[in-house]
């Protein structure tokens, strides 16, 4: 999709290179009945749960088969049936939303929990601290992740207070347990999340997890990271690459090998290319779009006279 942007097929894209272990491990561990409140770098949550790649691409292209009918920016996916709450472009809003959803779940007496993700920069938003207050006071069954990938667009994590203390420690003042985890270690992410999940489901309240990782790719297709950091910094990141680390671990314990790895990579590339061809056949950005009549639908339960009149004026 990054290449598709360079070819003029979409207006915008954001990669999650270097952070794959976080969303994938947590997405595999938690149920689709639980609700995730992600940022734009948790697309691995959808992929790990089997959400069709074609539907993701259709959303990015805002074409005629876009499941959310062109109502969002290209990378702000939405898939309720897969436990993926609609992404918001206003950073930080998803954290109090996750706490509120978790509180509602507790009030209903079910065992569903919420989980949210926020970047290191967005912890400076008031929404983050408001969410911690509510999560603590109401013992909300929620996992609050801070993905410390070192960079908030072109501002390093110190601008959000990351040099004064850890982001995990921000939870202490609210009486919440905090974990600081190697976000490039798939098994560590899994173990920490499993511990937090057990706390939430047993009515012991929220947990804050700081996932220490590195954004290997540009912030977005509009960003040039070479202007604010060394070009080879990702390759020299001491915690390594999460995919390679998991591959090495599985190989050492005899559950994987180079031959199967090569076959998996080939199959993955073929799967993505096939999905790409299918989505592009429907249309890329501007080539096809949802029907105009959809902008009058699924907003109000009952159309009032204004919508009826507007629909008539448009002729749909």
Tab-separated table of N, CA, C and O in Angstrom, residues 57-174:
chain	number	residue	atom	x	y	z
A	57	UNK	N	-7.884	-3.000	1.900
A	57	UNK	CA	-7.441	-2.216	0.748
A	57	UNK	C	-8.576	-1.374	0.174
A	57	UNK	O	-8.364	-0.230	-0.237
A	58	UNK	N	-9.778	-1.935	0.156
A	58	UNK	CA	-10.926	-1.169	-0.329
A	58	UNK	C	-11.161	0.067	0.542
A	58	UNK	O	-11.543	1.130	0.046
A	59	UNK	N	-10.937	-0.093	1.854
A	59	UNK	CA	-11.057	1.066	2.736
A	59	UNK	C	-10.004	2.113	2.387
A	59	UNK	O	-10.282	3.319	2.391
A	60	UNK	N	-8.785	1.655	2.109
A	60	UNK	CA	-7.702	2.590	1.788
A	60	UNK	C	-7.986	3.320	0.474
A	60	UNK	O	-7.719	4.517	0.343
A	61	UNK	N	-8.555	2.619	-0.495
A	61	UNK	CA	-8.865	3.226	-1.787
A	61	UNK	C	-10.185	4.012	-1.781
A	61	UNK	O	-10.475	4.734	-2.739
A	62	UNK	N	-10.995	3.842	-0.718
A	62	UNK	CA	-12.320	4.486	-0.653
A	62	UNK	C	-13.115	4.223	-1.925
A	62	UNK	O	-13.766	5.120	-2.480
A	63	UNK	N	-13.062	2.981	-2.394
A	63	UNK	CA	-13.739	2.638	-3.645
A	63	UNK	C	-15.179	2.187	-3.390
A	63	UNK	O	-15.689	2.290	-2.270
A	64	UNK	N	-15.817	1.666	-4.436
A	64	UNK	CA	-17.234	1.317	-4.351
A	64	UNK	C	-17.520	0.200	-3.345
A	64	UNK	O	-18.649	0.061	-2.878
A	65	UNK	N	-16.512	-0.593	-3.008
A	65	UNK	CA	-16.693	-1.671	-2.044
A	65	UNK	C	-16.100	-1.348	-0.672
A	65	UNK	O	-15.928	-2.238	0.158
A	66	UNK	N	-15.783	-0.104	-0.429
A	66	UNK	CA	-15.269	0.313	0.871
A	66	UNK	C	-16.317	0.007	1.940
A	66	UNK	O	-17.430	0.537	1.890
A	67	UNK	N	-16.005	-0.839	2.920
A	67	UNK	CA	-17.003	-1.196	3.939
A	67	UNK	C	-17.524	-0.010	4.739
A	67	UNK	O	-18.635	-0.057	5.271
A	68	UNK	N	-16.722	1.066	4.839
A	68	UNK	CA	-17.196	2.238	5.580
A	68	UNK	C	-17.524	3.395	4.637
A	68	UNK	O	-17.640	4.539	5.061
A	69	UNK	N	-17.671	3.071	3.358
A	69	UNK	CA	-18.300	3.947	2.365
A	69	UNK	C	-17.622	5.308	2.211
A	69	UNK	O	-18.273	6.340	2.051
A	70	UNK	N	-16.304	5.283	2.281
A	70	UNK	CA	-15.561	6.508	2.029
A	70	UNK	C	-15.689	7.575	3.095
A	70	UNK	O	-15.400	8.744	2.844
A	71	UNK	N	-16.074	7.186	4.306
A	71	UNK	CA	-16.327	8.183	5.356
A	71	UNK	C	-15.130	8.405	6.272
A	71	UNK	O	-15.240	9.120	7.269
A	72	UNK	N	-14.004	7.791	5.948
A	72	UNK	CA	-12.835	7.913	6.804
A	72	UNK	C	-11.594	8.188	5.964
A	72	UNK	O	-11.564	7.928	4.754
A	73	UNK	N	-10.548	8.692	6.621
A	73	UNK	CA	-9.249	8.750	5.985
A	73	UNK	C	-8.795	7.330	5.651
A	73	UNK	O	-9.235	6.359	6.287
A	74	UNK	N	-7.920	7.172	4.676
A	74	UNK	CA	-7.614	5.824	4.151
A	74	UNK	C	-7.204	4.773	5.180
A	74	UNK	O	-7.543	3.610	5.024
A	75	UNK	N	-6.473	5.167	6.226
A	75	UNK	CA	-5.931	4.156	7.140
A	75	UNK	C	-6.699	4.071	8.463
A	75	UNK	O	-6.254	3.410	9.387
A	76	UNK	N	-7.834	4.711	8.521
A	76	UNK	CA	-8.617	4.695	9.760
A	76	UNK	C	-9.709	3.649	9.669
A	76	UNK	O	-10.895	3.946	9.541
A	77	UNK	N	-9.269	2.388	9.751
A	77	UNK	CA	-10.142	1.244	9.573
A	77	UNK	C	-11.230	1.179	10.646
A	77	UNK	O	-11.110	1.748	11.724
A	78	UNK	N	-12.260	0.433	10.334
A	78	UNK	CA	-13.347	0.205	11.285
A	78	UNK	C	-13.928	-1.178	11.007
A	78	UNK	O	-14.269	-1.491	9.864
A	79	UNK	N	-14.008	-2.013	12.034
A	79	UNK	CA	-14.538	-3.366	11.849
A	79	UNK	C	-15.056	-3.880	13.193
A	79	UNK	O	-14.346	-4.573	13.930
A	80	UNK	N	-16.296	-3.549	13.494
A	80	UNK	CA	-16.878	-3.889	14.793
A	80	UNK	C	-16.864	-5.393	15.039
A	80	UNK	O	-16.583	-5.843	16.160
A	81	UNK	N	-17.174	-6.187	14.018
A	81	UNK	CA	-17.251	-7.638	14.188
A	81	UNK	C	-15.898	-8.264	14.492
A	81	UNK	O	-15.824	-9.433	14.879
A	82	UNK	N	-14.829	-7.509	14.287
A	82	UNK	CA	-13.481	-8.017	14.571
A	82	UNK	C	-12.875	-7.337	15.793
A	82	UNK	O	-11.670	-7.373	15.996
A	83	UNK	N	-13.731	-6.708	16.600
A	83	UNK	CA	-13.243	-6.067	17.817
A	83	UNK	C	-12.320	-4.903	17.541
A	83	UNK	O	-11.343	-4.690	18.277
A	84	UNK	N	-12.628	-4.124	16.499
A	84	UNK	CA	-11.752	-3.038	16.064
A	84	UNK	C	-12.584	-1.762	15.979
A	84	UNK	O	-13.284	-1.522	15.008
A	85	UNK	N	-12.503	-0.943	17.015
A	85	UNK	CA	-13.282	0.291	17.073
A	85	UNK	C	-12.732	1.285	16.045
A	85	UNK	O	-11.536	1.327	15.782
A	86	UNK	N	-13.616	2.089	15.485
A	86	UNK	CA	-13.220	3.041	14.457
A	86	UNK	C	-12.078	3.943	14.929
A	86	UNK	O	-12.146	4.554	15.993
A	87	UNK	N	-11.022	4.020	14.124
A	87	UNK	CA	-9.874	4.855	14.465
A	87	UNK	C	-10.245	6.328	14.368
A	87	UNK	O	-10.961	6.751	13.467
A	88	UNK	N	-9.747	7.109	15.305
A	88	UNK	CA	-9.966	8.556	15.301
A	88	UNK	C	-8.668	9.271	14.957
A	88	UNK	O	-7.589	8.903	15.435
A	89	UNK	N	-8.773	10.307	14.142
A	89	UNK	CA	-7.602	11.110	13.808
A	89	UNK	C	-7.215	12.079	14.904
A	89	UNK	O	-6.132	12.655	14.883
A	90	UNK	N	-8.106	12.281	15.868
A	90	UNK	CA	-7.795	13.128	17.024
A	90	UNK	C	-7.078	12.282	18.067
A	90	UNK	O	-7.701	11.469	18.742
A	91	UNK	N	-5.795	12.458	18.187
A	91	UNK	CA	-4.983	11.558	19.005
A	91	UNK	C	-5.398	11.594	20.472
A	91	UNK	O	-5.604	12.658	21.045
A	92	UNK	N	-5.499	10.434	21.060
A	92	UNK	CA	-5.798	10.308	22.480
A	92	UNK	C	-7.246	10.012	22.801
A	92	UNK	O	-7.553	9.537	23.890
A	93	UNK	N	-8.148	10.275	21.859
A	93	UNK	CA	-9.576	10.113	22.169
A	93	UNK	C	-9.950	8.668	22.437
A	93	UNK	O	-10.911	8.393	23.163
A	94	UNK	N	-9.195	7.718	21.855
A	94	UNK	CA	-9.587	6.320	21.986
A	94	UNK	C	-9.384	5.780	23.407
A	94	UNK	O	-9.989	4.777	23.779
A	95	UNK	N	-8.564	6.441	24.212
A	95	UNK	CA	-8.290	5.896	25.551
A	95	UNK	C	-9.486	6.085	26.494
A	95	UNK	O	-9.932	5.115	27.111
A	96	UNK	N	-10.038	7.280	26.648
A	96	UNK	CA	-11.265	7.367	27.467
A	96	UNK	C	-12.432	6.597	26.863
A	96	UNK	O	-13.288	6.100	27.598
A	97	UNK	N	-12.467	6.480	25.538
A	97	UNK	CA	-13.523	5.669	24.922
A	97	UNK	C	-13.393	4.208	25.354
A	97	UNK	O	-14.399	3.542	25.653
A	98	UNK	N	-12.171	3.706	25.399
A	98	UNK	CA	-11.943	2.318	25.818
A	98	UNK	C	-12.351	2.119	27.272
A	98	UNK	O	-12.979	1.112	27.621
A	99	UNK	N	-12.006	3.075	28.118
A	99	UNK	CA	-12.375	2.974	29.531
A	99	UNK	C	-13.894	2.996	29.675
A	99	UNK	O	-14.473	2.212	30.432
A	100	UNK	N	-14.555	3.870	28.930
A	100	UNK	CA	-16.019	3.936	28.989
A	100	UNK	C	-16.670	2.656	28.511
A	100	UNK	O	-17.647	2.179	29.121
A	101	UNK	N	-16.147	2.094	27.430
A	101	UNK	CA	-16.690	0.828	26.920
A	101	UNK	C	-16.509	-0.276	27.969
A	101	UNK	O	-17.417	-1.088	28.197
A	102	UNK	N	-15.342	-0.299	28.606
A	102	UNK	CA	-15.075	-1.315	29.629
A	102	UNK	C	-16.005	-1.153	30.826
A	102	UNK	O	-16.506	-2.139	31.391
A	103	UNK	N	-16.246	0.083	31.228
A	103	UNK	CA	-17.172	0.331	32.339
A	103	UNK	C	-18.577	-0.149	31.989
A	103	UNK	O	-19.265	-0.761	32.816
A	104	UNK	N	-19.002	0.098	30.754
A	104	UNK	CA	-20.325	-0.366	30.324
A	104	UNK	C	-20.400	-1.883	30.334
A	104	UNK	O	-21.414	-2.476	30.724
A	105	UNK	N	-19.303	-2.524	29.916
A	105	UNK	CA	-19.257	-3.983	29.932
A	105	UNK	C	-19.400	-4.508	31.360
A	105	UNK	O	-20.122	-5.473	31.619
A	106	UNK	N	-18.719	-3.855	32.299
A	106	UNK	CA	-18.798	-4.269	33.703
A	106	UNK	C	-20.208	-4.073	34.252
A	106	UNK	O	-20.735	-4.923	34.982
A	107	UNK	N	-20.824	-2.961	33.890
A	107	UNK	CA	-22.191	-2.706	34.358
A	107	UNK	C	-23.159	-3.775	33.864
A	107	UNK	O	-24.114	-4.150	34.567
A	108	UNK	N	-22.926	-4.269	32.646
A	108	UNK	CA	-23.811	-5.283	32.073
A	108	UNK	C	-23.552	-6.665	32.664
A	108	UNK	O	-24.336	-7.589	32.446
A	109	UNK	N	-22.438	-6.818	33.362
A	109	UNK	CA	-22.149	-8.088	34.005
A	109	UNK	C	-21.549	-9.139	33.108
A	109	UNK	O	-21.522	-10.319	33.468
A	110	UNK	N	-21.045	-8.751	31.918
A	110	UNK	CA	-20.410	-9.749	31.060
A	110	UNK	C	-18.909	-9.809	31.352
A	110	UNK	O	-18.405	-9.119	32.246
A	111	UNK	N	-18.189	-10.647	30.623
A	111	UNK	CA	-16.764	-10.797	30.906
A	111	UNK	C	-15.903	-10.216	29.791
A	111	UNK	O	-14.727	-10.555	29.662
A	112	UNK	N	-16.468	-9.319	28.999
A	112	UNK	CA	-15.697	-8.698	27.927
A	112	UNK	C	-14.826	-7.582	28.497
A	112	UNK	O	-15.186	-6.921	29.467
A	113	UNK	N	-13.679	-7.389	27.865
A	113	UNK	CA	-12.793	-6.314	28.296
A	113	UNK	C	-12.450	-5.433	27.094
A	113	UNK	O	-12.686	-5.805	25.945
A	114	UNK	N	-11.909	-4.269	27.375
A	114	UNK	CA	-11.461	-3.356	26.333
A	114	UNK	C	-9.940	-3.249	26.385
A	114	UNK	O	-9.316	-3.508	27.421
A	115	UNK	N	-9.371	-2.881	25.256
A	115	UNK	CA	-7.934	-2.663	25.181
A	115	UNK	C	-7.681	-1.498	24.245
A	115	UNK	O	-8.335	-1.375	23.209
A	116	UNK	N	-6.788	-0.607	24.648
A	116	UNK	CA	-6.503	0.557	23.814
A	116	UNK	C	-5.006	0.691	23.593
A	116	UNK	O	-4.193	0.126	24.325
A	117	UNK	N	-4.673	1.448	22.566
A	117	UNK	CA	-3.281	1.744	22.242
A	117	UNK	C	-3.146	3.247	22.055
A	117	UNK	O	-4.018	3.896	21.476
A	118	UNK	N	-2.048	3.792	22.541
A	118	UNK	CA	-1.766	5.209	22.366
A	118	UNK	C	-0.262	5.352	22.166
A	118	UNK	O	0.524	4.563	22.699
A	119	UNK	N	0.151	6.322	21.371
A	119	UNK	CA	1.572	6.541	21.159
A	119	UNK	C	2.199	7.312	22.302
A	119	UNK	O	1.499	7.914	23.134
A	120	UNK	N	3.522	7.326	22.355
A	120	UNK	CA	4.207	8.038	23.439
A	120	UNK	C	3.888	9.528	23.415
A	120	UNK	O	3.683	10.149	24.458
A	121	UNK	N	3.791	10.120	22.231
A	121	UNK	CA	3.497	11.549	22.151
A	121	UNK	C	2.123	11.898	22.666
A	121	UNK	O	1.940	12.935	23.326
A	122	UNK	N	1.143	11.047	22.382
A	122	UNK	CA	-0.239	11.338	22.768
A	122	UNK	C	-0.484	11.181	24.268
A	122	UNK	O	-1.541	11.567	24.764
A	123	UNK	N	0.495	10.650	25.016
A	123	UNK	CA	0.335	10.597	26.473
A	123	UNK	C	0.352	11.998	27.073
A	123	UNK	O	-0.014	12.183	28.233
A	124	UNK	N	0.780	12.989	26.295
A	124	UNK	CA	0.762	14.369	26.765
A	124	UNK	C	-0.616	15.004	26.610
A	124	UNK	O	-0.833	16.125	27.069
A	125	UNK	N	-1.529	14.289	25.963
A	125	UNK	CA	-2.903	14.780	25.816
A	125	UNK	C	-3.682	14.577	27.116
A	125	UNK	O	-3.484	13.587	27.835
A	126	UNK	N	-4.584	15.501	27.402
A	126	UNK	CA	-5.398	15.375	28.605
A	126	UNK	C	-6.267	14.135	28.605
A	126	UNK	O	-6.566	13.576	29.674
A	127	UNK	N	-6.674	13.677	27.422
A	127	UNK	CA	-7.523	12.480	27.333
A	127	UNK	C	-6.876	11.282	28.011
A	127	UNK	O	-7.565	10.462	28.634
A	128	UNK	N	-5.572	11.155	27.876
A	128	UNK	CA	-4.862	10.019	28.473
A	128	UNK	C	-4.996	10.046	29.988
A	128	UNK	O	-5.315	9.029	30.624
A	129	UNK	N	-4.794	11.207	30.584
A	129	UNK	CA	-4.843	11.317	32.044
A	129	UNK	C	-6.273	11.232	32.572
A	129	UNK	O	-6.512	10.662	33.642
A	130	UNK	N	-7.223	11.766	31.829
A	130	UNK	CA	-8.628	11.597	32.216
A	130	UNK	C	-9.004	10.119	32.224
A	130	UNK	O	-9.717	9.642	33.119
A	131	UNK	N	-8.511	9.387	31.230
A	131	UNK	CA	-8.812	7.961	31.140
A	131	UNK	C	-8.219	7.197	32.317
A	131	UNK	O	-8.868	6.294	32.875
A	132	UNK	N	-7.002	7.558	32.726
A	132	UNK	CA	-6.380	6.875	33.862
A	132	UNK	C	-7.170	7.118	35.141
A	132	UNK	O	-7.318	6.214	35.975
A	133	UNK	N	-7.693	8.320	35.301
A	133	UNK	CA	-8.502	8.622	36.488
A	133	UNK	C	-9.748	7.746	36.534
A	133	UNK	O	-10.050	7.110	37.557
A	134	UNK	N	-10.484	7.700	35.431
A	134	UNK	CA	-11.707	6.903	35.391
A	134	UNK	C	-11.395	5.414	35.534
A	134	UNK	O	-12.121	4.680	36.220
A	135	UNK	N	-10.332	4.956	34.887
A	135	UNK	CA	-9.980	3.537	34.961
A	135	UNK	C	-9.658	3.121	36.383
A	135	UNK	O	-10.019	2.026	36.833
A	136	UNK	N	-8.997	4.017	37.118
A	136	UNK	CA	-8.629	3.716	38.499
A	136	UNK	C	-9.831	3.760	39.431
A	136	UNK	O	-10.077	2.822	40.199
A	137	UNK	N	-10.593	4.833	39.334
A	137	UNK	CA	-11.719	5.022	40.257
A	137	UNK	C	-12.793	3.958	40.070
A	137	UNK	O	-13.349	3.430	41.036
A	138	UNK	N	-13.073	3.596	38.809
A	138	UNK	CA	-14.167	2.669	38.514
A	138	UNK	C	-13.701	1.240	38.241
A	138	UNK	O	-14.497	0.413	37.831
A	139	UNK	N	-12.402	0.984	38.466
A	139	UNK	CA	-11.859	-0.375	38.284
A	139	UNK	C	-12.292	-0.967	36.941
A	139	UNK	O	-12.781	-2.101	36.848
A	140	UNK	N	-12.120	-0.197	35.913
A	140	UNK	CA	-12.570	-0.614	34.587
A	140	UNK	C	-11.760	-1.805	34.075
A	140	UNK	O	-10.535	-1.833	34.208
A	141	UNK	N	-12.423	-2.792	33.492
A	141	UNK	CA	-11.720	-3.954	32.925
A	141	UNK	C	-11.103	-3.595	31.575
A	141	UNK	O	-11.647	-3.914	30.519
A	142	UNK	N	-9.967	-2.936	31.612
A	142	UNK	CA	-9.355	-2.420	30.389
A	142	UNK	C	-7.835	-2.536	30.474
A	142	UNK	O	-7.248	-2.460	31.552
A	143	UNK	N	-7.219	-2.744	29.318
A	143	UNK	CA	-5.756	-2.737	29.190
A	143	UNK	C	-5.388	-1.483	28.417
A	143	UNK	O	-5.873	-1.260	27.299
A	144	UNK	N	-4.528	-0.660	28.990
A	144	UNK	CA	-4.142	0.609	28.385
A	144	UNK	C	-2.686	0.521	27.935
A	144	UNK	O	-1.777	0.531	28.769
A	145	UNK	N	-2.479	0.418	26.640
A	145	UNK	CA	-1.135	0.281	26.090
A	145	UNK	C	-0.564	1.628	25.670
A	145	UNK	O	-1.248	2.414	24.991
A	146	UNK	N	0.674	1.876	26.051
A	146	UNK	CA	1.426	3.019	25.526
A	146	UNK	C	2.510	2.458	24.616
A	146	UNK	O	3.438	1.791	25.082
A	147	UNK	N	2.363	2.681	23.325
A	147	UNK	CA	3.347	2.182	22.367
A	147	UNK	C	4.445	3.237	22.234
A	147	UNK	O	4.304	4.218	21.497
A	148	UNK	N	5.518	3.028	22.969
A	148	UNK	CA	6.644	3.967	22.944
A	148	UNK	C	7.557	3.586	21.782
A	148	UNK	O	8.493	2.810	21.936
A	149	UNK	N	7.256	4.142	20.611
A	149	UNK	CA	8.063	3.825	19.424
A	149	UNK	C	9.110	4.884	19.148
A	149	UNK	O	9.653	4.961	18.051
A	150	UNK	N	9.385	5.718	20.142
A	150	UNK	CA	10.464	6.702	20.167
A	150	UNK	C	10.172	8.004	19.420
A	150	UNK	O	10.827	9.009	19.655
A	151	UNK	N	9.194	7.959	18.506
A	151	UNK	CA	8.958	9.147	17.686
A	151	UNK	C	7.471	9.453	17.531
A	151	UNK	O	6.691	8.584	17.174
A	152	UNK	N	7.094	10.710	17.807
A	152	UNK	CA	5.748	11.202	17.511
A	152	UNK	C	5.889	12.160	16.325
A	152	UNK	O	6.288	13.311	16.500
A	153	UNK	N	5.610	11.669	15.147
A	153	UNK	CA	5.903	12.389	13.906
A	153	UNK	C	7.394	12.753	13.938
A	153	UNK	O	8.230	11.868	13.909
A	154	UNK	N	7.763	14.028	14.037
A	154	UNK	CA	9.186	14.373	14.036
A	154	UNK	C	9.703	14.743	15.422
A	154	UNK	O	10.833	15.193	15.559
A	155	UNK	N	8.895	14.553	16.440
A	155	UNK	CA	9.289	14.872	17.807
A	155	UNK	C	9.655	13.594	18.552
A	155	UNK	O	8.862	12.664	18.611
A	156	UNK	N	10.845	13.564	19.143
A	156	UNK	CA	11.244	12.354	19.856
A	156	UNK	C	10.515	12.272	21.190
A	156	UNK	O	9.943	13.252	21.671
A	157	UNK	N	10.525	11.088	21.774
A	157	UNK	CA	9.657	10.804	22.921
A	157	UNK	C	9.954	11.701	24.127
A	157	UNK	O	9.118	11.845	25.021
A	158	UNK	N	11.114	12.341	24.173
A	158	UNK	CA	11.432	13.220	25.288
A	158	UNK	C	10.533	14.438	25.364
A	158	UNK	O	10.308	14.992	26.449
A	159	UNK	N	9.995	14.870	24.222
A	159	UNK	CA	9.102	16.023	24.203
A	159	UNK	C	7.824	15.730	24.988
A	159	UNK	O	7.179	16.637	25.525
A	160	UNK	N	7.444	14.456	25.083
A	160	UNK	CA	6.251	14.066	25.844
A	160	UNK	C	6.604	13.637	27.268
A	160	UNK	O	5.776	13.057	27.965
A	161	UNK	N	7.839	13.919	27.689
A	161	UNK	CA	8.239	13.596	29.058
A	161	UNK	C	8.929	12.265	29.212
A	161	UNK	O	9.122	11.794	30.339
A	162	UNK	N	9.345	11.653	28.110
A	162	UNK	CA	9.946	10.325	28.180
A	162	UNK	C	11.340	10.276	28.770
A	162	UNK	O	11.833	9.191	29.100
A	163	UNK	N	12.005	11.424	28.916
A	163	UNK	CA	13.344	11.432	29.521
A	163	UNK	C	13.283	11.626	31.030
A	163	UNK	O	14.217	11.269	31.751
A	164	UNK	N	12.180	12.207	31.519
A	164	UNK	CA	12.045	12.440	32.958
A	164	UNK	C	11.694	11.158	33.700
A	164	UNK	O	12.123	10.938	34.835
A	165	UNK	N	10.896	10.312	33.083
A	165	UNK	CA	10.483	9.048	33.693
A	165	UNK	C	9.973	8.134	32.594
A	165	UNK	O	9.856	8.555	31.442
A	166	UNK	N	9.679	6.902	32.915
A	166	UNK	CA	9.106	6.001	31.916
A	166	UNK	C	7.627	6.333	31.738
A	166	UNK	O	6.984	6.902	32.618
A	167	UNK	N	7.099	5.965	30.593
A	167	UNK	CA	5.669	6.185	30.373
A	167	UNK	C	4.843	5.249	31.247
A	167	UNK	O	3.733	5.599	31.657
A	168	UNK	N	5.381	4.087	31.558
A	168	UNK	CA	4.670	3.152	32.441
A	168	UNK	C	4.462	3.763	33.818
A	168	UNK	O	3.411	3.580	34.446
A	169	UNK	N	5.444	4.507	34.290
A	169	UNK	CA	5.365	5.045	35.649
A	169	UNK	C	4.265	6.089	35.803
A	169	UNK	O	3.873	6.432	36.919
A	170	UNK	N	3.763	6.603	34.694
A	170	UNK	CA	2.667	7.570	34.776
A	170	UNK	C	1.420	6.946	35.416
A	170	UNK	O	0.563	7.653	35.941
A	171	UNK	N	1.347	5.622	35.387
A	171	UNK	CA	0.191	4.945	35.966
A	171	UNK	C	0.232	4.919	37.489
A	171	UNK	O	-0.817	4.815	38.145
A	172	UNK	N	1.411	5.037	38.065
A	172	UNK	CA	1.570	4.849	39.505
A	172	UNK	C	0.785	5.886	40.298
A	172	UNK	O	0.131	5.580	41.304
A	173	UNK	N	0.806	7.128	39.828
A	173	UNK	CA	0.093	8.183	40.532
A	173	UNK	C	-1.411	7.995	40.537
A	173	UNK	O	-2.110	8.615	41.345
A	174	UNK	N	-1.894	7.131	39.659
A	174	UNK	CA	-3.332	6.850	39.605
A	174	UNK	C	-3.683	5.543	40.310
A	174	UNK	O	-4.826	5.097	40.264
